[in-house]
mmCIF file of C-alpha atoms and ligand atoms in Angstrom:
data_model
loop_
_atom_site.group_PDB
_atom_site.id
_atom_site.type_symbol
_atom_site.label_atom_id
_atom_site.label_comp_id
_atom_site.label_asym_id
_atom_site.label_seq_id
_atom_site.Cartn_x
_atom_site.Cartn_y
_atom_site.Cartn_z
ATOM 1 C CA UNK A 1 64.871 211.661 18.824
ATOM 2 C CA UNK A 2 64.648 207.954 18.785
ATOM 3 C CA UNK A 3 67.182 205.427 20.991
ATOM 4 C CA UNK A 4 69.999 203.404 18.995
ATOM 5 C CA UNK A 5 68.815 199.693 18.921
ATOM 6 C CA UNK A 6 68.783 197.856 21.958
ATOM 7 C CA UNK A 7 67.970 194.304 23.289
ATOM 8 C CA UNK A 8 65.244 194.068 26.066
ATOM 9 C CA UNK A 9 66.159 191.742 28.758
ATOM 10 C CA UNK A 10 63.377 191.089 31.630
ATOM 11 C CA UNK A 11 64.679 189.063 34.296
ATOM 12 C CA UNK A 12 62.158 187.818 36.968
ATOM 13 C CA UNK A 13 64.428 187.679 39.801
ATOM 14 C CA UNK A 14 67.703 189.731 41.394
ATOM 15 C CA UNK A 15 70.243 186.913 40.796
ATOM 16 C CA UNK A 16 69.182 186.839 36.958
ATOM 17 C CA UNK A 17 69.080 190.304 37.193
ATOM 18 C CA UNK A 18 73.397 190.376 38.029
ATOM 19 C CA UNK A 19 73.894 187.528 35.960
ATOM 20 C CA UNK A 20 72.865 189.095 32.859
ATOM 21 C CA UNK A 21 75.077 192.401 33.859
ATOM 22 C CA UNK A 22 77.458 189.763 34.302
ATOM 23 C CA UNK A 23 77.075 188.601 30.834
ATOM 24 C CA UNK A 24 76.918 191.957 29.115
ATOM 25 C CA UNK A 25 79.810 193.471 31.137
ATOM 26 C CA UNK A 26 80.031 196.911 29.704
ATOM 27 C CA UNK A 27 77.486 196.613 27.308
ATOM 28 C CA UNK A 28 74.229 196.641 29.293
ATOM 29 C CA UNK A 29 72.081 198.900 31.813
ATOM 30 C CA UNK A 30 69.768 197.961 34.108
ATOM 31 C CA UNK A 31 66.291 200.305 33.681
ATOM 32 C CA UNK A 32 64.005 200.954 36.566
ATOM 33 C CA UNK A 33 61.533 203.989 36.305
ATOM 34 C CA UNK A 34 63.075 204.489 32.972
ATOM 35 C CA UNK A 35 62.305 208.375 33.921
ATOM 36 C CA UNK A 36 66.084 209.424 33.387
ATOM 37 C CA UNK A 37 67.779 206.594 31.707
ATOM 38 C CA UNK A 38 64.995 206.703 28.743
ATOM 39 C CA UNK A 39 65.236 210.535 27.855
ATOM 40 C CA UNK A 40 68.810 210.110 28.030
ATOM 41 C CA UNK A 41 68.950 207.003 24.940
ATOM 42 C CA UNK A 42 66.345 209.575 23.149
ATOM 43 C CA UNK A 43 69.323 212.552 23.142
ATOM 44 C CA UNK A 44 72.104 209.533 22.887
ATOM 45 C CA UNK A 45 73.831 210.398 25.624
ATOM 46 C CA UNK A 46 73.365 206.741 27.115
ATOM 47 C CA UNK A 47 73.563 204.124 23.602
ATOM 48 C CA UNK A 48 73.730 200.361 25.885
ATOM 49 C CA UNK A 49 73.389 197.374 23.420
ATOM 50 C CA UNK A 50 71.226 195.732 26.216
ATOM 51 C CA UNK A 51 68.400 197.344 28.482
ATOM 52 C CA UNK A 52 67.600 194.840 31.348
ATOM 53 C CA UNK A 53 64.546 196.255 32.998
ATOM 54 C CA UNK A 54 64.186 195.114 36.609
ATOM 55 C CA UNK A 55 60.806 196.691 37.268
ATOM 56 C CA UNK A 56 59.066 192.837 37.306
ATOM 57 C CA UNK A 57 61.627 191.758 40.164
ATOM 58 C CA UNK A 58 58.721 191.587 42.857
ATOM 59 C CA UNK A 59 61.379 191.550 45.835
ATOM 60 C CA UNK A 60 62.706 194.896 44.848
ATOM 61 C CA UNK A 61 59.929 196.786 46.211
ATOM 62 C CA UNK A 62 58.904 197.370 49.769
ATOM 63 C CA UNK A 63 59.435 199.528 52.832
ATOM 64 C CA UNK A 64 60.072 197.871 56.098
ATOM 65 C CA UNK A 65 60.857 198.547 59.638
ATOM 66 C CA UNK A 66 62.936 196.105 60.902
ATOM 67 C CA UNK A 67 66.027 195.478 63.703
ATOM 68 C CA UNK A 68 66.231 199.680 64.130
ATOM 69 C CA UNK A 69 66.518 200.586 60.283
ATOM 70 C CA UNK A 70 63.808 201.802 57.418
ATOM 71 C CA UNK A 71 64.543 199.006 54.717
ATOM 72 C CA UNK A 72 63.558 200.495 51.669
ATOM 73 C CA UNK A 73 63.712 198.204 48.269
ATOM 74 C CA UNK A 74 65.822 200.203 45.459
ATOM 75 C CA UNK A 75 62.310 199.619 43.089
ATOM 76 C CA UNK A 76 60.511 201.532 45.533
ATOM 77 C CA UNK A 77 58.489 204.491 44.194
ATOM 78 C CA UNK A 78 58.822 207.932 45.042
ATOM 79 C CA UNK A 79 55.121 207.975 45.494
ATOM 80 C CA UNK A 80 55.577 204.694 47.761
ATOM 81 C CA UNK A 81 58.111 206.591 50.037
ATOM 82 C CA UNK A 82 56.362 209.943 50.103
ATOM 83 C CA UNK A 83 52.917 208.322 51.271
ATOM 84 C CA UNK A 84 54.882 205.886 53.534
ATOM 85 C CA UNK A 85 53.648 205.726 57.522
ATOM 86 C CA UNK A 86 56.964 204.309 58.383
ATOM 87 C CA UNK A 87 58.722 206.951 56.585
ATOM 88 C CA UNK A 88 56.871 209.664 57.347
ATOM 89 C CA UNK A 89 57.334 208.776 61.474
ATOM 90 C CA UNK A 90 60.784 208.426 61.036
ATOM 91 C CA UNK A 91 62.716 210.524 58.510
ATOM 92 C CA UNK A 92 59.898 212.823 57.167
ATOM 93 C CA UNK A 93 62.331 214.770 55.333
ATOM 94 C CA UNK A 94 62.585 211.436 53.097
ATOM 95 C CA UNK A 95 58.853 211.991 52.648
ATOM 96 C CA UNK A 96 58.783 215.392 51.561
ATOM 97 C CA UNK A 97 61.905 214.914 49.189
ATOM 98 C CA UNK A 98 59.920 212.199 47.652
ATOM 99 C CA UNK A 99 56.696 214.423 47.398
ATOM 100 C CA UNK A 100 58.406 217.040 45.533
ATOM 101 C CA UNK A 101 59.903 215.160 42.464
ATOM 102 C CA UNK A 102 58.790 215.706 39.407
ATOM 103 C CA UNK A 103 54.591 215.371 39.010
ATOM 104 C CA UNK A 104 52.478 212.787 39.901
ATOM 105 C CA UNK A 105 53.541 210.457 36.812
ATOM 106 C CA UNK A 106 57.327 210.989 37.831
ATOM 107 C CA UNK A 107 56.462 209.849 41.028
ATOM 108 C CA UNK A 108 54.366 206.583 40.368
ATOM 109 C CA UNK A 109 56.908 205.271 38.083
ATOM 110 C CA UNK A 110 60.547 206.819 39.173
ATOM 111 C CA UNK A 111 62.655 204.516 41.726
ATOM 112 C CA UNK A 112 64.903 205.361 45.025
ATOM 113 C CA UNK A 113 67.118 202.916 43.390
ATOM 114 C CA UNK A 114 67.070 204.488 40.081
ATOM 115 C CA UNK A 115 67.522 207.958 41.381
ATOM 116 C CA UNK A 116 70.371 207.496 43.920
ATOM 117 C CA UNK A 117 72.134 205.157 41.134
ATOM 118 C CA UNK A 118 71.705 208.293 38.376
ATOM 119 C CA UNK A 119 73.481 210.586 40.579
ATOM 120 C CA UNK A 120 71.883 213.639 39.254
ATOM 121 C CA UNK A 121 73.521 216.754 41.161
ATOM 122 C CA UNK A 122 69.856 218.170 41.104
ATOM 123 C CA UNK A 123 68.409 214.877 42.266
ATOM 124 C CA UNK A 124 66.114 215.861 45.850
ATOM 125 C CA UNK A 125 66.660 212.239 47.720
ATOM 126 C CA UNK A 126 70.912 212.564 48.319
ATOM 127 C CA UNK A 127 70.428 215.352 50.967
ATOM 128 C CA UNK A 128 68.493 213.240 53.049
ATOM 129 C CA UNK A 129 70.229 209.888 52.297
ATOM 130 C CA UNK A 130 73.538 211.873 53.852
ATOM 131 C CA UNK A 131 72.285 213.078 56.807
ATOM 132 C CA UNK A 132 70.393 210.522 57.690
ATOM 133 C CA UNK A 133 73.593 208.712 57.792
ATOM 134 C CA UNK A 134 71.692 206.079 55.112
ATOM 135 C CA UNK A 135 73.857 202.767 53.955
ATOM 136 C CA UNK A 136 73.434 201.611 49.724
ATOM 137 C CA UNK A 137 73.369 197.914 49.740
ATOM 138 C CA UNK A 138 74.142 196.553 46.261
ATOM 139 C CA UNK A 139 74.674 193.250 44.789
ATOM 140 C CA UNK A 140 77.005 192.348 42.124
ATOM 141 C CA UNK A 141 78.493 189.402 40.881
ATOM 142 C CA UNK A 142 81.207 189.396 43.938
ATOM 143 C CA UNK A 143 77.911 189.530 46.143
ATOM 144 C CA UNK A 144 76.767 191.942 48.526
ATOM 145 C CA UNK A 145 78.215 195.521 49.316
ATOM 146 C CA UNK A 146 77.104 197.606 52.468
ATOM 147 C CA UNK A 147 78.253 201.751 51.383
ATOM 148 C CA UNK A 148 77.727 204.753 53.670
ATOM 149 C CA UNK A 149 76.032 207.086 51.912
ATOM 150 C CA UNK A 150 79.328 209.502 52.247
ATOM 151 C CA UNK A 151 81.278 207.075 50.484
ATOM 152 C CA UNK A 152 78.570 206.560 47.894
ATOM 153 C CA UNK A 153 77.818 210.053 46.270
ATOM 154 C CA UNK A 154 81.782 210.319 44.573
ATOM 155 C CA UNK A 155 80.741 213.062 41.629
ATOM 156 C CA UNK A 156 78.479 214.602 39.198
ATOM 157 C CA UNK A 157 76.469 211.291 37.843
ATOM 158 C CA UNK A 158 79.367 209.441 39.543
ATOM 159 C CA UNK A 159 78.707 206.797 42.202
ATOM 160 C CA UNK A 160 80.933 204.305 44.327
ATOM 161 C CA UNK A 161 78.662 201.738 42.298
ATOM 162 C CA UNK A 162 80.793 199.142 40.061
ATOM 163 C CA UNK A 163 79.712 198.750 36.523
ATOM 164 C CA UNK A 164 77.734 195.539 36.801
ATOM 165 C CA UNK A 165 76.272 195.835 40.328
ATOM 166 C CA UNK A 166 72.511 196.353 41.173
ATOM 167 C CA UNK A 167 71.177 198.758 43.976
ATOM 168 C CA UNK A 168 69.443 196.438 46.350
ATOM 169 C CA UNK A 169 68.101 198.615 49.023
ATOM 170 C CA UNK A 170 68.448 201.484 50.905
ATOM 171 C CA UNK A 171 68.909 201.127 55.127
ATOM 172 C CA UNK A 172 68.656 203.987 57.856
ATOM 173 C CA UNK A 173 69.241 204.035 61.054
ATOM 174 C CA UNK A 174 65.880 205.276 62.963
ATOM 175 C CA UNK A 175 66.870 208.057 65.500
ATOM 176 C CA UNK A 176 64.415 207.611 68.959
ATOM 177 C CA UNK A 177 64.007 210.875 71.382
ATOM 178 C CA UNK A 178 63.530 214.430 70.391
ATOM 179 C CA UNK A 179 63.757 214.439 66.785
ATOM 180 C CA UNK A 180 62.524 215.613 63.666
ATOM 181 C CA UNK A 181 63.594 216.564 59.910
ATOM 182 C CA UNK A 182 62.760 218.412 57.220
ATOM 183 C CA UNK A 183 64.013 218.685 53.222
ATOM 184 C CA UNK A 184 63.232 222.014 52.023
ATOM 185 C CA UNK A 185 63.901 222.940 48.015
ATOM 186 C CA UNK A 186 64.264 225.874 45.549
ATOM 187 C CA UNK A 187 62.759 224.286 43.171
ATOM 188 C CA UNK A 188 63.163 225.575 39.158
ATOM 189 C CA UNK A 189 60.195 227.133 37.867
ATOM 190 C CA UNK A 190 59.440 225.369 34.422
ATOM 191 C CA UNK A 191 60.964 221.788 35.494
ATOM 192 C CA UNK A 192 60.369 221.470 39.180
ATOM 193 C CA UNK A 193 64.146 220.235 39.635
ATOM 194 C CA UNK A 194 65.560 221.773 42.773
ATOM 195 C CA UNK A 195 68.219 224.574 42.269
ATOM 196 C CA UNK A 196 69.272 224.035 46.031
ATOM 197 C CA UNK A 197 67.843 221.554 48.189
ATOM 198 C CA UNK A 198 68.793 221.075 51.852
ATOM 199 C CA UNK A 199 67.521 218.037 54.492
ATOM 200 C CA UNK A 200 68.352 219.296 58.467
ATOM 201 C CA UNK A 201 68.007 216.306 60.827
ATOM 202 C CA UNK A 202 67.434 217.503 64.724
ATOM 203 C CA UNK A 203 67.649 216.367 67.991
ATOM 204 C CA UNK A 204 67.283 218.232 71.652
ATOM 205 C CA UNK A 205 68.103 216.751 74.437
ATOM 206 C CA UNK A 206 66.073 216.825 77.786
ATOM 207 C CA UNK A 207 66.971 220.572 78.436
ATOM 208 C CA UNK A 208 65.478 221.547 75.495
ATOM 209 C CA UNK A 209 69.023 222.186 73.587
ATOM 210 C CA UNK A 210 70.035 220.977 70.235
ATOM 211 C CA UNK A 211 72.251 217.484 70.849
ATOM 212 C CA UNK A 212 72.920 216.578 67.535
ATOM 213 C CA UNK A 213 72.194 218.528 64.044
ATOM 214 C CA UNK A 214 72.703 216.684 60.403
ATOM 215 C CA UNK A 215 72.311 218.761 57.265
ATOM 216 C CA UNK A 216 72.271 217.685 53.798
ATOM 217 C CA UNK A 217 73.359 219.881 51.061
ATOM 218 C CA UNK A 218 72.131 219.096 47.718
ATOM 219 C CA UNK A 219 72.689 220.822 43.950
ATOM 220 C CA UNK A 220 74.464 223.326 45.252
ATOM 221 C CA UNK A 221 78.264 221.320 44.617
ATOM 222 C CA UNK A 222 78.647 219.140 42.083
ATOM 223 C CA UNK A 223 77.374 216.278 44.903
ATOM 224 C CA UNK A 224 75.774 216.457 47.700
ATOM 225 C CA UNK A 225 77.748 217.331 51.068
ATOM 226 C CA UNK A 226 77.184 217.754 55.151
ATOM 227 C CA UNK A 227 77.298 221.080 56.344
ATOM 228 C CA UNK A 228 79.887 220.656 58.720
ATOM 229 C CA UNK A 229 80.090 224.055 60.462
ATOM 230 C CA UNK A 230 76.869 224.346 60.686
ATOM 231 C CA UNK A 231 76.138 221.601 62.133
ATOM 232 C CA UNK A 232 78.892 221.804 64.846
ATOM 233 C CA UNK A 233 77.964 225.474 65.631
ATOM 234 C CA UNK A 234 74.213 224.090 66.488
ATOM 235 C CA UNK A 235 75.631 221.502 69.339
ATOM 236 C CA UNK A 236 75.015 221.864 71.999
ATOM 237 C CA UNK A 237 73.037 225.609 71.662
ATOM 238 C CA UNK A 238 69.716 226.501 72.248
ATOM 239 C CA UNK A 239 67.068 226.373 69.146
ATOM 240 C CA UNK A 240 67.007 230.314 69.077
ATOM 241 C CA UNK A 241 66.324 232.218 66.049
ATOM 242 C CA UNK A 242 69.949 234.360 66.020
ATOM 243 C CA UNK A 243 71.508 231.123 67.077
ATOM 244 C CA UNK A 244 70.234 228.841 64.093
ATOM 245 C CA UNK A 245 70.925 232.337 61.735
ATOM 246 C CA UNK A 246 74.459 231.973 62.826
ATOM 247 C CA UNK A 247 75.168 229.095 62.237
ATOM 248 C CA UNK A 248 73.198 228.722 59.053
ATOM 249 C CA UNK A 249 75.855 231.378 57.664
ATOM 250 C CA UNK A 250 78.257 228.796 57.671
ATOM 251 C CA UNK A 251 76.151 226.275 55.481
ATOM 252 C CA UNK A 252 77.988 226.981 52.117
ATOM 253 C CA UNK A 253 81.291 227.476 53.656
ATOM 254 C CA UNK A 254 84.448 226.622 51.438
ATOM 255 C CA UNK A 255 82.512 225.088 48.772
ATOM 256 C CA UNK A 256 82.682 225.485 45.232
ATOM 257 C CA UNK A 257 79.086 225.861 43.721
ATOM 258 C CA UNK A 258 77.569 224.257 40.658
ATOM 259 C CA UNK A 259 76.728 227.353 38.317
ATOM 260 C CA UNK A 260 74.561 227.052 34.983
ATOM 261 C CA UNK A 261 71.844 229.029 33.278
ATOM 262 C CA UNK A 262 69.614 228.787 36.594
ATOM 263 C CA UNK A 263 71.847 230.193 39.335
ATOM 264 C CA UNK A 264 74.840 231.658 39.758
ATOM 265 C CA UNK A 265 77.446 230.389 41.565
ATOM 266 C CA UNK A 266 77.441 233.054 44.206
ATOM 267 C CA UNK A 267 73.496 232.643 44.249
ATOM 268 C CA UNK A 268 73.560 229.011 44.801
ATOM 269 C CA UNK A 269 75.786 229.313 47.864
ATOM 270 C CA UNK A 270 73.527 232.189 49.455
ATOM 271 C CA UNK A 271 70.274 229.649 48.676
ATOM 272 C CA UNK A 272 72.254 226.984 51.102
ATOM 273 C CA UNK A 273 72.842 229.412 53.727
ATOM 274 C CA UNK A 274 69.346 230.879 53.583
ATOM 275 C CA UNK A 275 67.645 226.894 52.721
ATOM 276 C CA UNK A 276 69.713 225.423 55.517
ATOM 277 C CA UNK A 277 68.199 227.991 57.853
ATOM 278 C CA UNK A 278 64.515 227.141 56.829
ATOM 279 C CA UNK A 279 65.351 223.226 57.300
ATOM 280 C CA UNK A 280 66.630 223.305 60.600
ATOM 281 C CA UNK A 281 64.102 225.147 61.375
ATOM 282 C CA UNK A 282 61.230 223.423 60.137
ATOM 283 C CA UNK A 283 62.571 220.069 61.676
ATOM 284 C CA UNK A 284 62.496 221.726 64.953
ATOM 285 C CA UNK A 285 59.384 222.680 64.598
ATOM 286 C CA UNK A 286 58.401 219.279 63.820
ATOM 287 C CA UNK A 287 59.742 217.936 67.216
ATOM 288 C CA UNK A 288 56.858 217.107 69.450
HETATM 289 C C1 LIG B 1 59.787 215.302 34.067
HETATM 290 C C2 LIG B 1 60.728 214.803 35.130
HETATM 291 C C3 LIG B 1 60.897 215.530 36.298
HETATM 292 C C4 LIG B 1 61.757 215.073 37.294
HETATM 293 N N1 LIG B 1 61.900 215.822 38.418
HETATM 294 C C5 LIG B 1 62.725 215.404 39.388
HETATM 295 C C6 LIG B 1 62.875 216.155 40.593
HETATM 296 O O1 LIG B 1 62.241 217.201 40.803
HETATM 297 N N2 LIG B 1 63.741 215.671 41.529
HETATM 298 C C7 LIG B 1 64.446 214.511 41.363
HETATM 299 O O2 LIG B 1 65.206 214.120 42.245
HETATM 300 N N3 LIG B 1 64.307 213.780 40.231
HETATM 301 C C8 LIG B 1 63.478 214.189 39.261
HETATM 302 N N4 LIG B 1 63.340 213.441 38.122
HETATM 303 C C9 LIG B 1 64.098 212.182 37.997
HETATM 304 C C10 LIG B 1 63.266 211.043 38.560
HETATM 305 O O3 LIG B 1 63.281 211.132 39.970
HETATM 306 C C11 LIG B 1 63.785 209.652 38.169
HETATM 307 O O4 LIG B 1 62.733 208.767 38.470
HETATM 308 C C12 LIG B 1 64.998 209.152 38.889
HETATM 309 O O5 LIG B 1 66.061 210.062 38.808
HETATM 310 C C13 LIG B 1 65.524 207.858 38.272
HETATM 311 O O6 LIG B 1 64.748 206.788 38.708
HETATM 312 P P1 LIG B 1 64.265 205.703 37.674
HETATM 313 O O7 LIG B 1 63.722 204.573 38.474
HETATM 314 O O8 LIG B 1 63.365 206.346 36.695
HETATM 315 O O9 LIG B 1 65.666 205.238 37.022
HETATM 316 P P2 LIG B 1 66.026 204.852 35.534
HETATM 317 O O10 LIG B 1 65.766 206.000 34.616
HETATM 318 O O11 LIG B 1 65.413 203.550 35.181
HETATM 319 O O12 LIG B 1 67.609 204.644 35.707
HETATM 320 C C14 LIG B 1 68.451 205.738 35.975
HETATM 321 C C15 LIG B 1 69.899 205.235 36.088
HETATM 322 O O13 LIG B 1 70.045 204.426 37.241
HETATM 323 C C16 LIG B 1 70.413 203.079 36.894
HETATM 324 N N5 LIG B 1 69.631 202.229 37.793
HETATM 325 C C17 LIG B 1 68.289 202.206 37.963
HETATM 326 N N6 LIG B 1 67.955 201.384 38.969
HETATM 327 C C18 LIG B 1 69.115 200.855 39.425
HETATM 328 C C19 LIG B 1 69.441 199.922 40.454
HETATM 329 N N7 LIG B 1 68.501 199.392 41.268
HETATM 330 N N8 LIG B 1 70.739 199.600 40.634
HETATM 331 C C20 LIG B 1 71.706 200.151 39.862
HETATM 332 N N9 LIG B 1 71.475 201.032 38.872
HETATM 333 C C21 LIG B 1 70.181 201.379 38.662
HETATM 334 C C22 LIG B 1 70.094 202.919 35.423
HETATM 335 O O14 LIG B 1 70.954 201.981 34.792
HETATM 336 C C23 LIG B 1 70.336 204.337 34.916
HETATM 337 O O15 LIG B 1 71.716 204.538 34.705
HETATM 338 C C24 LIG B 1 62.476 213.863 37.117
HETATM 339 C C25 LIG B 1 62.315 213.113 35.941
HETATM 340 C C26 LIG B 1 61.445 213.572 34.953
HETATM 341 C C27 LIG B 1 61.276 212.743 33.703
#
């Protein structure tokens, strides 16, 4: 199916970029990858008058370290982020999100910006974005917003952004000591979309026990969530097997699952439990 007409807008820098949002309040998107904004126009189930493709703003792309946070540009690639040193030292569970989107051609053209802005509940980068305690930082015509991740991710394809402001870039905090993470994903057979994906963040202390735990929960709800009770039953105890099972039975506690032709309800919230258990314990692993 072919898009309704549009206008192409190209703006070369940020501030055009919101100033033409500005103009077209209501009217207009912004495209990055294009990889899920584009097949939506073909089905019409996104019809904006104006498409103002930001993929030539040259200062939307980059990954820093910088003042104790990964800065990562919102026009950053997925490849960028998977193959990323500083990334891969300091949230590797960013990494391996990133390396399991899509194929290779997803990857060299789809943006952290563009994803995290789409909101797709089966989108692999929230789970790590919320446990890793990530801030959005988004311009708009009022200027700059700084938003916690958990304030960010409000529905399905919902997001705390307003309609005419621009993902800027993505910060998180970098974690020193004993640490390590891990996203792990049942993935979809024929698409490669994740039917449950879940990000475990871990630290021990000097004795060797588990100080703090952060897990992710993605496409299981609607949005992403924290795993609360799992991650409070892991404080504090030591990184044994029946310990980490335990608590890993919590991981889908009171939640109401996402169900479709893929999974079940009841099979989605039996993937956290069993996903959350191979997370934490692959980040542990990963502690050196
Ligand atoms: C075949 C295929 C397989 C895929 N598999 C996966 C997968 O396994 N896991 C996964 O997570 N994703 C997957 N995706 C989605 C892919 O990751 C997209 O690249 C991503 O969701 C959107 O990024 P984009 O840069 O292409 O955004 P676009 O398609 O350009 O935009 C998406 C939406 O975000 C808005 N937007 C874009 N950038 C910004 C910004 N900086 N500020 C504000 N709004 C913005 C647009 O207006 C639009 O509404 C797949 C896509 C395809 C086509």
């Amino acid at each position: 199916m072919i898009a309704q007409n549009f206008e192409y807008l190209v703006p070369t820098s940020l501030g055009d970029a919101v100033n033409l949002l500005q103009k077209h309040a209501g009217r207009a998107k912004v495209v990055a990858g294009g990889h899920s904004l584009i097949p939506m126009m073909k089905l019409r189930l996104a019809a904006p008058e104006f498409l103002i493709d930001i993929g030539r703003i040259p200062e939307l792309a980059y990954i820093k370290e910088d003042g104790g946070k990964i800065r990562i540009g919102a026009l950053t690639t997925h490849y960028a982020i998977e193959t990323s040193n500083v990334v891969q030292r300091s949230l590797t569970a960013l990494a391996d999100a990133a390396g399991l989107i899509g194929d290779i051609q997803v990857r060299n053209k789809g943006t952290i910006g563009g994803s995290l802005a789409h909101a797709d509940p089966a989108a692999d980068y929230p789970a790590s974005i919320l446990a890793s305690d990530a801030v959005i930082i988004t311009l708009g015509a009022q200027g700059e917003r700084q938003i916690p991740a958990s304030k960010f991710f409000v529905d399905m394809m919902t997001t705390a952004l307003e309609q005419n402001e621009i993902v800027r870039e993505i910060q998180i905090p970098v974690r020193s000591g004993r640490i390590g993470s891990a996203y792990v994903k049942m993935a979809q057979k024929a698409s490669g979309f994740a039917i449950c994906g879940v990000t475990a963040i871990v630290e021990l202390d000097s004795a060797g026990l588990i100080a703090n735990a952060a897990i992710g929960v993605t496409v299981v709800a609607s949005y992403v969530y924290r795993a609360g009770k799992t991650e409070a039953a892991l404080k504090g105890q030591k990184p044994a097997a029946d310990v980490i099972r335990a608590a890993c039975e919590k991981a889908s506690d009171g939640v109401i699952a996402l169900e479709d032709i893929h999974a079940s309800a009841d099979y989605r919230l039996d993937l956290a439990r069993v996903f959350a258990r191979r997370a934490v314990r692959a980040a542990i692993e990963r502690i050196g």
